[in-house]
Amino acid sequence: MRNRNYLLNIIGIRLFSRKNILLMLLLYCLIKIHLNPIVSFSVISQCKISPWIYPLLISDANFLMLFAGGIIWFYSDIPFNHIWNSYIVLRLGREKWLIKQLIYIIVSAFIIPLEVIGLTWIAIFPRMEFQHDWGKIIYTLANTSVGSQFSLLWGISPQHIEKYNASEAMLMGILISGLGIAFMGILMFTICLIGGRVSGLISGSLLVAFSSVAANVIIPQQQLFHMLSPVSYMRVGRIGVSIGGYQVMPSIIYIVWVYTIGIIICSFIGYLRIKRMNLEWKREKE
């Protein structure tokens, strides 16, 4: 019971912290900027917007880079030793403490996409209408150039919405972005245990920077760069899309396997590290 309460406390404190609330506010502003042209088009065309925007929005390289930057900031104080110091580690036991930190990262990684989905719905309300499929607005934006007339900052792939229905794309978006965020958080956590918090922040920043590089190389090399860029995997709206005969993203099976194996390897390295490390952490200011 005490261990369960510890886990619930850390989830509650972190997810409802001022940092997370501020992150959601900043993400909402970013989402609002990206979706305002779609809302304007909806008003003029007198058509409602289906709520399945998230997997398409996160596929934009610029939005993803800023979103991933927010994830780095969210996990910037791992391993959360400003609240749970070495006494807590000793009381729980190193292995149990590690497991609960990993569980927290994974749980929060899947909560964040759900929060962002909620923010997209708020951003397009009251023009939103629940529909079984993508809806006229998204189909029109994907298959015509009308988006440029409304200064839409990002594009929608007609290949993707033809290949996947809205429900499939949403589930795929939640799964892959959740795994991607979990991988980033656990990688930063592990590197922080080994080399300190600054090293963890640098590692996350390098992943985000490389995703920008992968998005801007010439088409024949994009799939190779995307295969080597874990952050880029979250561009789910590009999965199954080919440009000039070249697949621009690896398959969903490849992505899930790489994330899963990466999480397992990082967790194991973290386990080896926590078994050997000196517990000399000190309370820090928030």
PDB file of C-alpha atoms in Angstrom:
ATOM      1  CA  MET A   1       0.000   0.000   0.000  1.00  0.00           C
ATOM      2  CA  ARG A   2       2.823   2.411   0.904  1.00  0.00           C
ATOM      3  CA  ASN A   3       4.614   1.700  -2.375  1.00  0.00           C
ATOM      4  CA  ARG A   4       1.419   2.218  -4.356  1.00  0.00           C
ATOM      5  CA  ASN A   5       0.765   5.518  -2.563  1.00  0.00           C
ATOM      6  CA  TYR A   6       4.311   6.628  -3.384  1.00  0.00           C
ATOM      7  CA  LEU A   7       3.728   5.991  -7.081  1.00  0.00           C
ATOM      8  CA  LEU A   8       0.350   7.747  -7.057  1.00  0.00           C
ATOM      9  CA  ASN A   9       1.881  10.705  -5.215  1.00  0.00           C
ATOM     10  CA  ILE A  10       4.694  11.169  -7.692  1.00  0.00           C
ATOM     11  CA  ILE A  11       2.283  10.892 -10.646  1.00  0.00           C
ATOM     12  CA  GLY A  12      -0.114  13.373  -9.059  1.00  0.00           C
ATOM     13  CA  ILE A  13       2.578  15.848  -8.046  1.00  0.00           C
ATOM     14  CA  ARG A  14       4.310  15.762 -11.424  1.00  0.00           C
ATOM     15  CA  LEU A  15       1.266  15.797 -13.702  1.00  0.00           C
ATOM     16  CA  PHE A  16      -0.422  18.618 -11.793  1.00  0.00           C
ATOM     17  CA  SER A  17       2.735  20.590 -11.140  1.00  0.00           C
ATOM     18  CA  ARG A  18       3.133  24.196 -12.223  1.00  0.00           C
ATOM     19  CA  LYS A  19       5.673  23.042 -14.797  1.00  0.00           C
ATOM     20  CA  ASN A  20       3.209  20.684 -16.480  1.00  0.00           C
ATOM     21  CA  ILE A  21       0.418  23.253 -16.405  1.00  0.00           C
ATOM     22  CA  LEU A  22       2.722  25.832 -17.988  1.00  0.00           C
ATOM     23  CA  LEU A  23       3.805  23.275 -20.591  1.00  0.00           C
ATOM     24  CA  MET A  24       0.161  22.601 -21.500  1.00  0.00           C
ATOM     25  CA  LEU A  25      -0.495  26.348 -21.811  1.00  0.00           C
ATOM     26  CA  LEU A  26       2.483  26.773 -24.135  1.00  0.00           C
ATOM     27  CA  LEU A  27       1.446  23.738 -26.177  1.00  0.00           C
ATOM     28  CA  TYR A  28      -2.076  25.118 -26.432  1.00  0.00           C
ATOM     29  CA  CYS A  29      -0.729  28.384 -27.879  1.00  0.00           C
ATOM     30  CA  LEU A  30       1.347  26.398 -30.373  1.00  0.00           C
ATOM     31  CA  ILE A  31      -1.627  24.209 -31.305  1.00  0.00           C
ATOM     32  CA  LYS A  32      -3.880  27.253 -31.672  1.00  0.00           C
ATOM     33  CA  ILE A  33      -1.450  28.847 -34.127  1.00  0.00           C
ATOM     34  CA  HIS A  34      -1.296  25.662 -36.198  1.00  0.00           C
ATOM     35  CA  LEU A  35      -5.063  25.041 -36.212  1.00  0.00           C
ATOM     36  CA  ASN A  36      -6.453  28.566 -36.618  1.00  0.00           C
ATOM     37  CA  PRO A  37      -6.254  28.387 -40.462  1.00  0.00           C
ATOM     38  CA  ILE A  38      -8.313  25.183 -40.387  1.00  0.00           C
ATOM     39  CA  VAL A  39     -10.901  26.846 -38.140  1.00  0.00           C
ATOM     40  CA  SER A  40     -11.062  29.813 -40.535  1.00  0.00           C
ATOM     41  CA  PHE A  41     -11.578  27.481 -43.494  1.00  0.00           C
ATOM     42  CA  SER A  42     -14.283  25.662 -41.554  1.00  0.00           C
ATOM     43  CA  VAL A  43     -16.157  28.911 -40.886  1.00  0.00           C
ATOM     44  CA  ILE A  44     -16.042  29.978 -44.527  1.00  0.00           C
ATOM     45  CA  SER A  45     -16.932  26.553 -45.928  1.00  0.00           C
ATOM     46  CA  GLN A  46     -19.658  26.008 -43.294  1.00  0.00           C
ATOM     47  CA  CYS A  47     -18.328  22.505 -42.626  1.00  0.00           C
ATOM     48  CA  LYS A  48     -17.449  21.103 -39.237  1.00  0.00           C
ATOM     49  CA  ILE A  49     -13.995  19.755 -38.358  1.00  0.00           C
ATOM     50  CA  SER A  50     -13.582  16.141 -37.298  1.00  0.00           C
ATOM     51  CA  PRO A  51     -11.616  15.822 -34.048  1.00  0.00           C
ATOM     52  CA  TRP A  52      -8.977  13.447 -35.426  1.00  0.00           C
ATOM     53  CA  ILE A  53      -6.335  16.142 -35.896  1.00  0.00           C
ATOM     54  CA  TYR A  54      -3.638  14.911 -33.519  1.00  0.00           C
ATOM     55  CA  PRO A  55      -1.830  12.305 -35.682  1.00  0.00           C
ATOM     56  CA  LEU A  56      -1.740  14.753 -38.572  1.00  0.00           C
ATOM     57  CA  LEU A  57      -0.548  17.709 -36.515  1.00  0.00           C
ATOM     58  CA  ILE A  58       2.279  15.839 -34.782  1.00  0.00           C
ATOM     59  CA  SER A  59       3.525  14.745 -38.214  1.00  0.00           C
ATOM     60  CA  ASP A  60       4.590  18.288 -38.994  1.00  0.00           C
ATOM     61  CA  ALA A  61       8.361  18.471 -38.461  1.00  0.00           C
ATOM     62  CA  ASN A  62       8.302  21.977 -36.977  1.00  0.00           C
ATOM     63  CA  PHE A  63       5.463  21.222 -34.557  1.00  0.00           C
ATOM     64  CA  LEU A  64       7.125  17.956 -33.536  1.00  0.00           C
ATOM     65  CA  MET A  65      10.445  19.666 -32.845  1.00  0.00           C
ATOM     66  CA  LEU A  66       8.793  22.207 -30.523  1.00  0.00           C
ATOM     67  CA  PHE A  67       6.632  19.508 -28.944  1.00  0.00           C
ATOM     68  CA  ALA A  68       9.679  17.314 -28.294  1.00  0.00           C
ATOM     69  CA  GLY A  69      11.459  20.332 -26.826  1.00  0.00           C
ATOM     70  CA  GLY A  70       8.575  20.638 -24.374  1.00  0.00           C
ATOM     71  CA  ILE A  71       9.001  16.964 -23.478  1.00  0.00           C
ATOM     72  CA  ILE A  72      12.671  17.578 -22.673  1.00  0.00           C
ATOM     73  CA  TRP A  73      11.650  20.444 -20.414  1.00  0.00           C
ATOM     74  CA  PHE A  74       8.992  18.278 -18.733  1.00  0.00           C
ATOM     75  CA  TYR A  75      11.572  15.602 -17.886  1.00  0.00           C
ATOM     76  CA  SER A  76      14.353  18.090 -17.200  1.00  0.00           C
ATOM     77  CA  ASP A  77      14.436  17.452 -13.446  1.00  0.00           C
ATOM     78  CA  ILE A  78      14.770  13.674 -13.592  1.00  0.00           C
ATOM     79  CA  PRO A  79      15.470  11.640 -11.495  1.00  0.00           C
ATOM     80  CA  PHE A  80      13.175  13.896  -9.439  1.00  0.00           C
ATOM     81  CA  ASN A  81      15.595  13.955  -6.523  1.00  0.00           C
ATOM     82  CA  HIS A  82      14.449  17.422  -5.461  1.00  0.00           C
ATOM     83  CA  ILE A  83      11.372  15.684  -4.005  1.00  0.00           C
ATOM     84  CA  TRP A  84      12.415  12.074  -3.461  1.00  0.00           C
ATOM     85  CA  ASN A  85      15.912  12.078  -1.954  1.00  0.00           C
ATOM     86  CA  SER A  86      18.279   9.258  -1.097  1.00  0.00           C
ATOM     87  CA  TYR A  87      16.324   8.457   2.075  1.00  0.00           C
ATOM     88  CA  ILE A  88      13.314   7.478  -0.048  1.00  0.00           C
ATOM     89  CA  VAL A  89      15.534   5.327  -2.278  1.00  0.00           C
ATOM     90  CA  LEU A  90      16.941   3.501   0.728  1.00  0.00           C
ATOM     91  CA  ARG A  91      13.502   3.055   2.274  1.00  0.00           C
ATOM     92  CA  LEU A  92      11.909   1.672  -0.877  1.00  0.00           C
ATOM     93  CA  GLY A  93      14.988  -0.206  -2.029  1.00  0.00           C
ATOM     94  CA  ARG A  94      16.952   0.711  -5.122  1.00  0.00           C
ATOM     95  CA  GLU A  95      15.155  -1.694  -7.451  1.00  0.00           C
ATOM     96  CA  LYS A  96      11.665  -0.681  -6.332  1.00  0.00           C
ATOM     97  CA  TRP A  97      12.561   2.998  -6.572  1.00  0.00           C
ATOM     98  CA  LEU A  98      13.867   2.492 -10.103  1.00  0.00           C
ATOM     99  CA  ILE A  99      10.786   0.518 -11.172  1.00  0.00           C
ATOM    100  CA  LYS A 100       8.458   3.210  -9.868  1.00  0.00           C
ATOM    101  CA  GLN A 101      10.396   5.951 -11.639  1.00  0.00           C
ATOM    102  CA  LEU A 102      10.197   3.981 -14.893  1.00  0.00           C
ATOM    103  CA  ILE A 103       6.476   3.330 -14.404  1.00  0.00           C
ATOM    104  CA  TYR A 104       5.918   7.039 -13.804  1.00  0.00           C
ATOM    105  CA  ILE A 105       7.769   7.964 -17.015  1.00  0.00           C
ATOM    106  CA  ILE A 106       5.798   5.435 -19.076  1.00  0.00           C
ATOM    107  CA  VAL A 107       2.427   6.428 -17.576  1.00  0.00           C
ATOM    108  CA  SER A 108       3.102  10.138 -18.052  1.00  0.00           C
ATOM    109  CA  ALA A 109       4.331   9.460 -21.608  1.00  0.00           C
ATOM    110  CA  PHE A 110       0.890   8.138 -22.572  1.00  0.00           C
ATOM    111  CA  ILE A 111      -1.011  10.788 -20.600  1.00  0.00           C
ATOM    112  CA  ILE A 112       0.733  13.637 -22.449  1.00  0.00           C
ATOM    113  CA  PRO A 113      -0.648  12.677 -25.919  1.00  0.00           C
ATOM    114  CA  LEU A 114      -4.136  12.429 -24.403  1.00  0.00           C
ATOM    115  CA  GLU A 115      -3.710  15.911 -22.936  1.00  0.00           C
ATOM    116  CA  VAL A 116      -2.567  17.237 -26.309  1.00  0.00           C
ATOM    117  CA  ILE A 117      -5.555  15.612 -28.023  1.00  0.00           C
ATOM    118  CA  GLY A 118      -7.782  17.419 -25.526  1.00  0.00           C
ATOM    119  CA  LEU A 119      -6.010  20.693 -26.352  1.00  0.00           C
ATOM    120  CA  THR A 120      -6.622  20.193 -30.089  1.00  0.00           C
ATOM    121  CA  TRP A 121     -10.318  19.709 -29.384  1.00  0.00           C
ATOM    122  CA  ILE A 122     -10.424  22.895 -27.329  1.00  0.00           C
ATOM    123  CA  ALA A 123      -8.594  24.761 -30.105  1.00  0.00           C
ATOM    124  CA  ILE A 124     -11.151  23.822 -32.785  1.00  0.00           C
ATOM    125  CA  PHE A 125     -14.237  24.120 -30.578  1.00  0.00           C
ATOM    126  CA  PRO A 126     -17.035  25.041 -31.440  1.00  0.00           C
ATOM    127  CA  ARG A 127     -16.241  24.093 -35.057  1.00  0.00           C
ATOM    128  CA  MET A 128     -15.616  20.481 -34.021  1.00  0.00           C
ATOM    129  CA  GLU A 129     -18.048  17.681 -34.759  1.00  0.00           C
ATOM    130  CA  PHE A 130     -17.522  14.002 -33.999  1.00  0.00           C
ATOM    131  CA  GLN A 131     -17.487  12.076 -37.253  1.00  0.00           C
ATOM    132  CA  HIS A 132     -16.694   8.466 -38.074  1.00  0.00           C
ATOM    133  CA  ASP A 133     -14.110   9.384 -40.683  1.00  0.00           C
ATOM    134  CA  TRP A 134     -11.705  12.212 -41.456  1.00  0.00           C
ATOM    135  CA  GLY A 135     -14.464  14.558 -42.613  1.00  0.00           C
ATOM    136  CA  LYS A 136     -14.762  16.979 -45.525  1.00  0.00           C
ATOM    137  CA  ILE A 137     -12.395  19.601 -44.099  1.00  0.00           C
ATOM    138  CA  ILE A 138      -9.424  17.247 -43.714  1.00  0.00           C
ATOM    139  CA  TYR A 139     -10.085  15.524 -47.048  1.00  0.00           C
ATOM    140  CA  THR A 140     -10.214  18.900 -48.797  1.00  0.00           C
ATOM    141  CA  LEU A 141      -7.016  20.148 -47.155  1.00  0.00           C
ATOM    142  CA  ALA A 142      -5.221  16.911 -48.040  1.00  0.00           C
ATOM    143  CA  ASN A 143      -6.273  16.815 -51.689  1.00  0.00           C
ATOM    144  CA  THR A 144      -6.265  20.484 -52.682  1.00  0.00           C
ATOM    145  CA  SER A 145      -4.121  23.579 -52.233  1.00  0.00           C
ATOM    146  CA  VAL A 146      -6.764  25.408 -50.227  1.00  0.00           C
ATOM    147  CA  GLY A 147      -4.578  25.210 -47.108  1.00  0.00           C
ATOM    148  CA  SER A 148      -2.053  27.634 -48.604  1.00  0.00           C
ATOM    149  CA  GLN A 149      -4.840  30.158 -49.194  1.00  0.00           C
ATOM    150  CA  PHE A 150      -5.512  30.153 -45.450  1.00  0.00           C
ATOM    151  CA  SER A 151      -1.804  30.260 -44.520  1.00  0.00           C
ATOM    152  CA  LEU A 152      -1.803  26.725 -43.146  1.00  0.00           C
ATOM    153  CA  LEU A 153       1.728  26.086 -41.858  1.00  0.00           C
ATOM    154  CA  TRP A 154       1.696  22.330 -42.402  1.00  0.00           C
ATOM    155  CA  GLY A 155       0.463  19.803 -44.920  1.00  0.00           C
ATOM    156  CA  ILE A 156      -1.722  16.705 -44.750  1.00  0.00           C
ATOM    157  CA  SER A 157      -0.703  13.669 -46.777  1.00  0.00           C
ATOM    158  CA  PRO A 158      -3.542  12.326 -48.960  1.00  0.00           C
ATOM    159  CA  GLN A 159      -1.739   8.968 -49.063  1.00  0.00           C
ATOM    160  CA  HIS A 160      -1.906   8.632 -45.288  1.00  0.00           C
ATOM    161  CA  ILE A 161      -5.602   9.409 -44.918  1.00  0.00           C
ATOM    162  CA  GLU A 162      -6.394   7.041 -47.784  1.00  0.00           C
ATOM    163  CA  LYS A 163      -4.369   4.226 -46.232  1.00  0.00           C
ATOM    164  CA  TYR A 164      -5.568   4.658 -42.625  1.00  0.00           C
ATOM    165  CA  ASN A 165      -8.994   5.576 -41.357  1.00  0.00           C
ATOM    166  CA  ALA A 166      -9.313   8.155 -38.589  1.00  0.00           C
ATOM    167  CA  SER A 167      -9.610   5.627 -35.745  1.00  0.00           C
ATOM    168  CA  GLU A 168      -6.545   3.690 -36.890  1.00  0.00           C
ATOM    169  CA  ALA A 169      -4.509   6.874 -37.232  1.00  0.00           C
ATOM    170  CA  MET A 170      -5.528   8.126 -33.776  1.00  0.00           C
ATOM    171  CA  LEU A 171      -4.659   4.825 -32.089  1.00  0.00           C
ATOM    172  CA  MET A 172      -1.388   4.690 -33.995  1.00  0.00           C
ATOM    173  CA  GLY A 173      -0.626   8.281 -33.025  1.00  0.00           C
ATOM    174  CA  ILE A 174      -1.250   7.655 -29.316  1.00  0.00           C
ATOM    175  CA  LEU A 175       0.752   4.405 -29.341  1.00  0.00           C
ATOM    176  CA  ILE A 176       3.773   5.689 -31.228  1.00  0.00           C
ATOM    177  CA  SER A 177       3.965   9.117 -29.599  1.00  0.00           C
ATOM    178  CA  GLY A 178       3.480   7.507 -26.173  1.00  0.00           C
ATOM    179  CA  LEU A 179       6.310   5.063 -26.843  1.00  0.00           C
ATOM    180  CA  GLY A 180       8.429   7.879 -28.263  1.00  0.00           C
ATOM    181  CA  ILE A 181       7.951  10.098 -25.228  1.00  0.00           C
ATOM    182  CA  ALA A 182       8.619   7.140 -22.914  1.00  0.00           C
ATOM    183  CA  PHE A 183      11.827   6.355 -24.814  1.00  0.00           C
ATOM    184  CA  MET A 184      12.998   9.978 -24.569  1.00  0.00           C
ATOM    185  CA  GLY A 185      12.189  10.163 -20.863  1.00  0.00           C
ATOM    186  CA  ILE A 186      13.843   6.845 -19.958  1.00  0.00           C
ATOM    187  CA  LEU A 187      16.909   7.605 -22.092  1.00  0.00           C
ATOM    188  CA  MET A 188      17.324  10.972 -20.356  1.00  0.00           C
ATOM    189  CA  PHE A 189      16.723   9.318 -16.983  1.00  0.00           C
ATOM    190  CA  THR A 190      19.386   6.671 -17.630  1.00  0.00           C
ATOM    191  CA  ILE A 191      21.971   9.123 -18.921  1.00  0.00           C
ATOM    192  CA  CYS A 192      21.220  11.366 -15.947  1.00  0.00           C
ATOM    193  CA  LEU A 193      21.993   8.489 -13.583  1.00  0.00           C
ATOM    194  CA  ILE A 194      25.285   7.892 -15.385  1.00  0.00           C
ATOM    195  CA  GLY A 195      26.537  11.358 -16.236  1.00  0.00           C
ATOM    196  CA  GLY A 196      24.345  13.875 -14.421  1.00  0.00           C
ATOM    197  CA  ARG A 197      21.346  15.977 -15.317  1.00  0.00           C
ATOM    198  CA  VAL A 198      23.130  18.158 -17.864  1.00  0.00           C
ATOM    199  CA  SER A 199      24.137  15.058 -19.820  1.00  0.00           C
ATOM    200  CA  GLY A 200      20.520  13.914 -19.833  1.00  0.00           C
ATOM    201  CA  LEU A 201      19.340  17.267 -21.194  1.00  0.00           C
ATOM    202  CA  ILE A 202      22.034  17.262 -23.870  1.00  0.00           C
ATOM    203  CA  SER A 203      21.082  13.762 -25.013  1.00  0.00           C
ATOM    204  CA  GLY A 204      17.431  14.734 -25.378  1.00  0.00           C
ATOM    205  CA  SER A 205      18.342  17.938 -27.212  1.00  0.00           C
ATOM    206  CA  LEU A 206      20.546  16.025 -29.652  1.00  0.00           C
ATOM    207  CA  LEU A 207      17.671  13.665 -30.460  1.00  0.00           C
ATOM    208  CA  VAL A 208      15.402  16.623 -31.210  1.00  0.00           C
ATOM    209  CA  ALA A 209      18.054  18.387 -33.309  1.00  0.00           C
ATOM    210  CA  PHE A 210      18.671  15.238 -35.357  1.00  0.00           C
ATOM    211  CA  SER A 211      14.937  14.949 -36.102  1.00  0.00           C
ATOM    212  CA  SER A 212      15.149  18.388 -37.718  1.00  0.00           C
ATOM    213  CA  VAL A 213      18.098  17.248 -39.809  1.00  0.00           C
ATOM    214  CA  ALA A 214      16.201  14.101 -40.862  1.00  0.00           C
ATOM    215  CA  ALA A 215      13.217  16.176 -41.999  1.00  0.00           C
ATOM    216  CA  ASN A 216      15.333  18.405 -44.225  1.00  0.00           C
ATOM    217  CA  VAL A 217      17.627  16.020 -46.097  1.00  0.00           C
ATOM    218  CA  ILE A 218      16.860  15.212 -49.708  1.00  0.00           C
ATOM    219  CA  ILE A 219      14.159  12.599 -50.335  1.00  0.00           C
ATOM    220  CA  PRO A 220      16.299   9.552 -51.252  1.00  0.00           C
ATOM    221  CA  GLN A 221      18.143   9.823 -47.924  1.00  0.00           C
ATOM    222  CA  GLN A 222      15.109  10.664 -45.763  1.00  0.00           C
ATOM    223  CA  GLN A 223      14.153   7.089 -44.917  1.00  0.00           C
ATOM    224  CA  LEU A 224      17.693   6.281 -43.745  1.00  0.00           C
ATOM    225  CA  PHE A 225      17.835   9.405 -41.576  1.00  0.00           C
ATOM    226  CA  HIS A 226      14.338   8.739 -40.233  1.00  0.00           C
ATOM    227  CA  MET A 227      15.304   5.168 -39.355  1.00  0.00           C
ATOM    228  CA  LEU A 228      18.128   6.595 -37.224  1.00  0.00           C
ATOM    229  CA  SER A 229      16.002   9.330 -35.639  1.00  0.00           C
ATOM    230  CA  PRO A 230      13.739   8.065 -32.810  1.00  0.00           C
ATOM    231  CA  VAL A 231      11.992  11.422 -32.440  1.00  0.00           C
ATOM    232  CA  SER A 232      11.049  11.364 -36.138  1.00  0.00           C
ATOM    233  CA  TYR A 233       9.118   8.129 -35.646  1.00  0.00           C
ATOM    234  CA  MET A 234       6.375  10.200 -34.025  1.00  0.00           C
ATOM    235  CA  ARG A 235       5.551  11.705 -37.428  1.00  0.00           C
ATOM    236  CA  VAL A 236       2.841   9.080 -37.812  1.00  0.00           C
ATOM    237  CA  GLY A 237       1.121  10.925 -40.647  1.00  0.00           C
ATOM    238  CA  ARG A 238       4.141  10.111 -42.810  1.00  0.00           C
ATOM    239  CA  ILE A 239       4.014   6.361 -42.224  1.00  0.00           C
ATOM    240  CA  GLY A 240       3.075   4.560 -45.432  1.00  0.00           C
ATOM    241  CA  VAL A 241       3.742   7.696 -47.496  1.00  0.00           C
ATOM    242  CA  SER A 242       6.041   7.576 -50.509  1.00  0.00           C
ATOM    243  CA  ILE A 243       7.474  10.582 -52.342  1.00  0.00           C
ATOM    244  CA  GLY A 244       9.017  10.083 -55.763  1.00  0.00           C
ATOM    245  CA  GLY A 245       8.875   6.326 -55.236  1.00  0.00           C
ATOM    246  CA  TYR A 246      10.758   6.501 -51.930  1.00  0.00           C
ATOM    247  CA  GLN A 247       9.238   5.543 -48.571  1.00  0.00           C
ATOM    248  CA  VAL A 248       9.985   8.440 -46.239  1.00  0.00           C
ATOM    249  CA  MET A 249       9.407   6.566 -42.952  1.00  0.00           C
ATOM    250  CA  PRO A 250      10.125   3.072 -41.641  1.00  0.00           C
ATOM    251  CA  SER A 251       7.197   0.716 -41.012  1.00  0.00           C
ATOM    252  CA  ILE A 252       5.111   0.837 -37.846  1.00  0.00           C
ATOM    253  CA  ILE A 253       6.416  -2.613 -36.837  1.00  0.00           C
ATOM    254  CA  TYR A 254      10.009  -1.376 -37.081  1.00  0.00           C
ATOM    255  CA  ILE A 255       9.150   1.734 -35.038  1.00  0.00           C
ATOM    256  CA  VAL A 256       7.411  -0.177 -32.237  1.00  0.00           C
ATOM    257  CA  TRP A 257      10.264  -2.691 -32.020  1.00  0.00           C
ATOM    258  CA  VAL A 258      12.969  -0.017 -31.893  1.00  0.00           C
ATOM    259  CA  TYR A 259      11.144   1.939 -29.190  1.00  0.00           C
ATOM    260  CA  THR A 260      10.448  -1.207 -27.147  1.00  0.00           C
ATOM    261  CA  ILE A 261      14.006  -2.517 -27.384  1.00  0.00           C
ATOM    262  CA  GLY A 262      15.397   0.953 -26.634  1.00  0.00           C
ATOM    263  CA  ILE A 263      13.228   1.274 -23.520  1.00  0.00           C
ATOM    264  CA  ILE A 264      14.284  -2.179 -22.309  1.00  0.00           C
ATOM    265  CA  ILE A 265      18.000  -1.526 -22.898  1.00  0.00           C
ATOM    266  CA  CYS A 266      17.909   1.894 -21.208  1.00  0.00           C
ATOM    267  CA  SER A 267      15.963   0.466 -18.253  1.00  0.00           C
ATOM    268  CA  PHE A 268      18.504  -2.345 -17.843  1.00  0.00           C
ATOM    269  CA  ILE A 269      21.424   0.081 -17.964  1.00  0.00           C
ATOM    270  CA  GLY A 270      19.641   2.220 -15.387  1.00  0.00           C
ATOM    271  CA  TYR A 271      19.212  -0.858 -13.198  1.00  0.00           C
ATOM    272  CA  LEU A 272      22.929  -1.657 -13.389  1.00  0.00           C
ATOM    273  CA  ARG A 273      23.772   1.954 -12.571  1.00  0.00           C
ATOM    274  CA  ILE A 274      21.433   2.314  -9.583  1.00  0.00           C
ATOM    275  CA  LYS A 275      22.856  -0.885  -8.095  1.00  0.00           C
ATOM    276  CA  ARG A 276      26.318   0.679  -7.990  1.00  0.00           C
ATOM    277  CA  MET A 277      25.787   4.393  -7.510  1.00  0.00           C
ATOM    278  CA  ASN A 278      26.488   6.367  -4.332  1.00  0.00           C
ATOM    279  CA  LEU A 279      23.329   7.879  -2.870  1.00  0.00           C
ATOM    280  CA  GLU A 280      24.499  11.408  -2.154  1.00  0.00           C
ATOM    281  CA  TRP A 281      21.673  13.392  -3.684  1.00  0.00           C
ATOM    282  CA  LYS A 282      20.580  16.589  -2.001  1.00  0.00           C
ATOM    283  CA  ARG A 283      17.301  18.409  -1.957  1.00  0.00           C
ATOM    284  CA  GLU A 284      17.090  21.048  -4.668  1.00  0.00           C
ATOM    285  CA  LYS A 285      14.868  24.046  -5.076  1.00  0.00           C
ATOM    286  CA  GLU A 286      11.977  23.751  -7.522  1.00  0.00           C
TER     287      GLU A 286
END
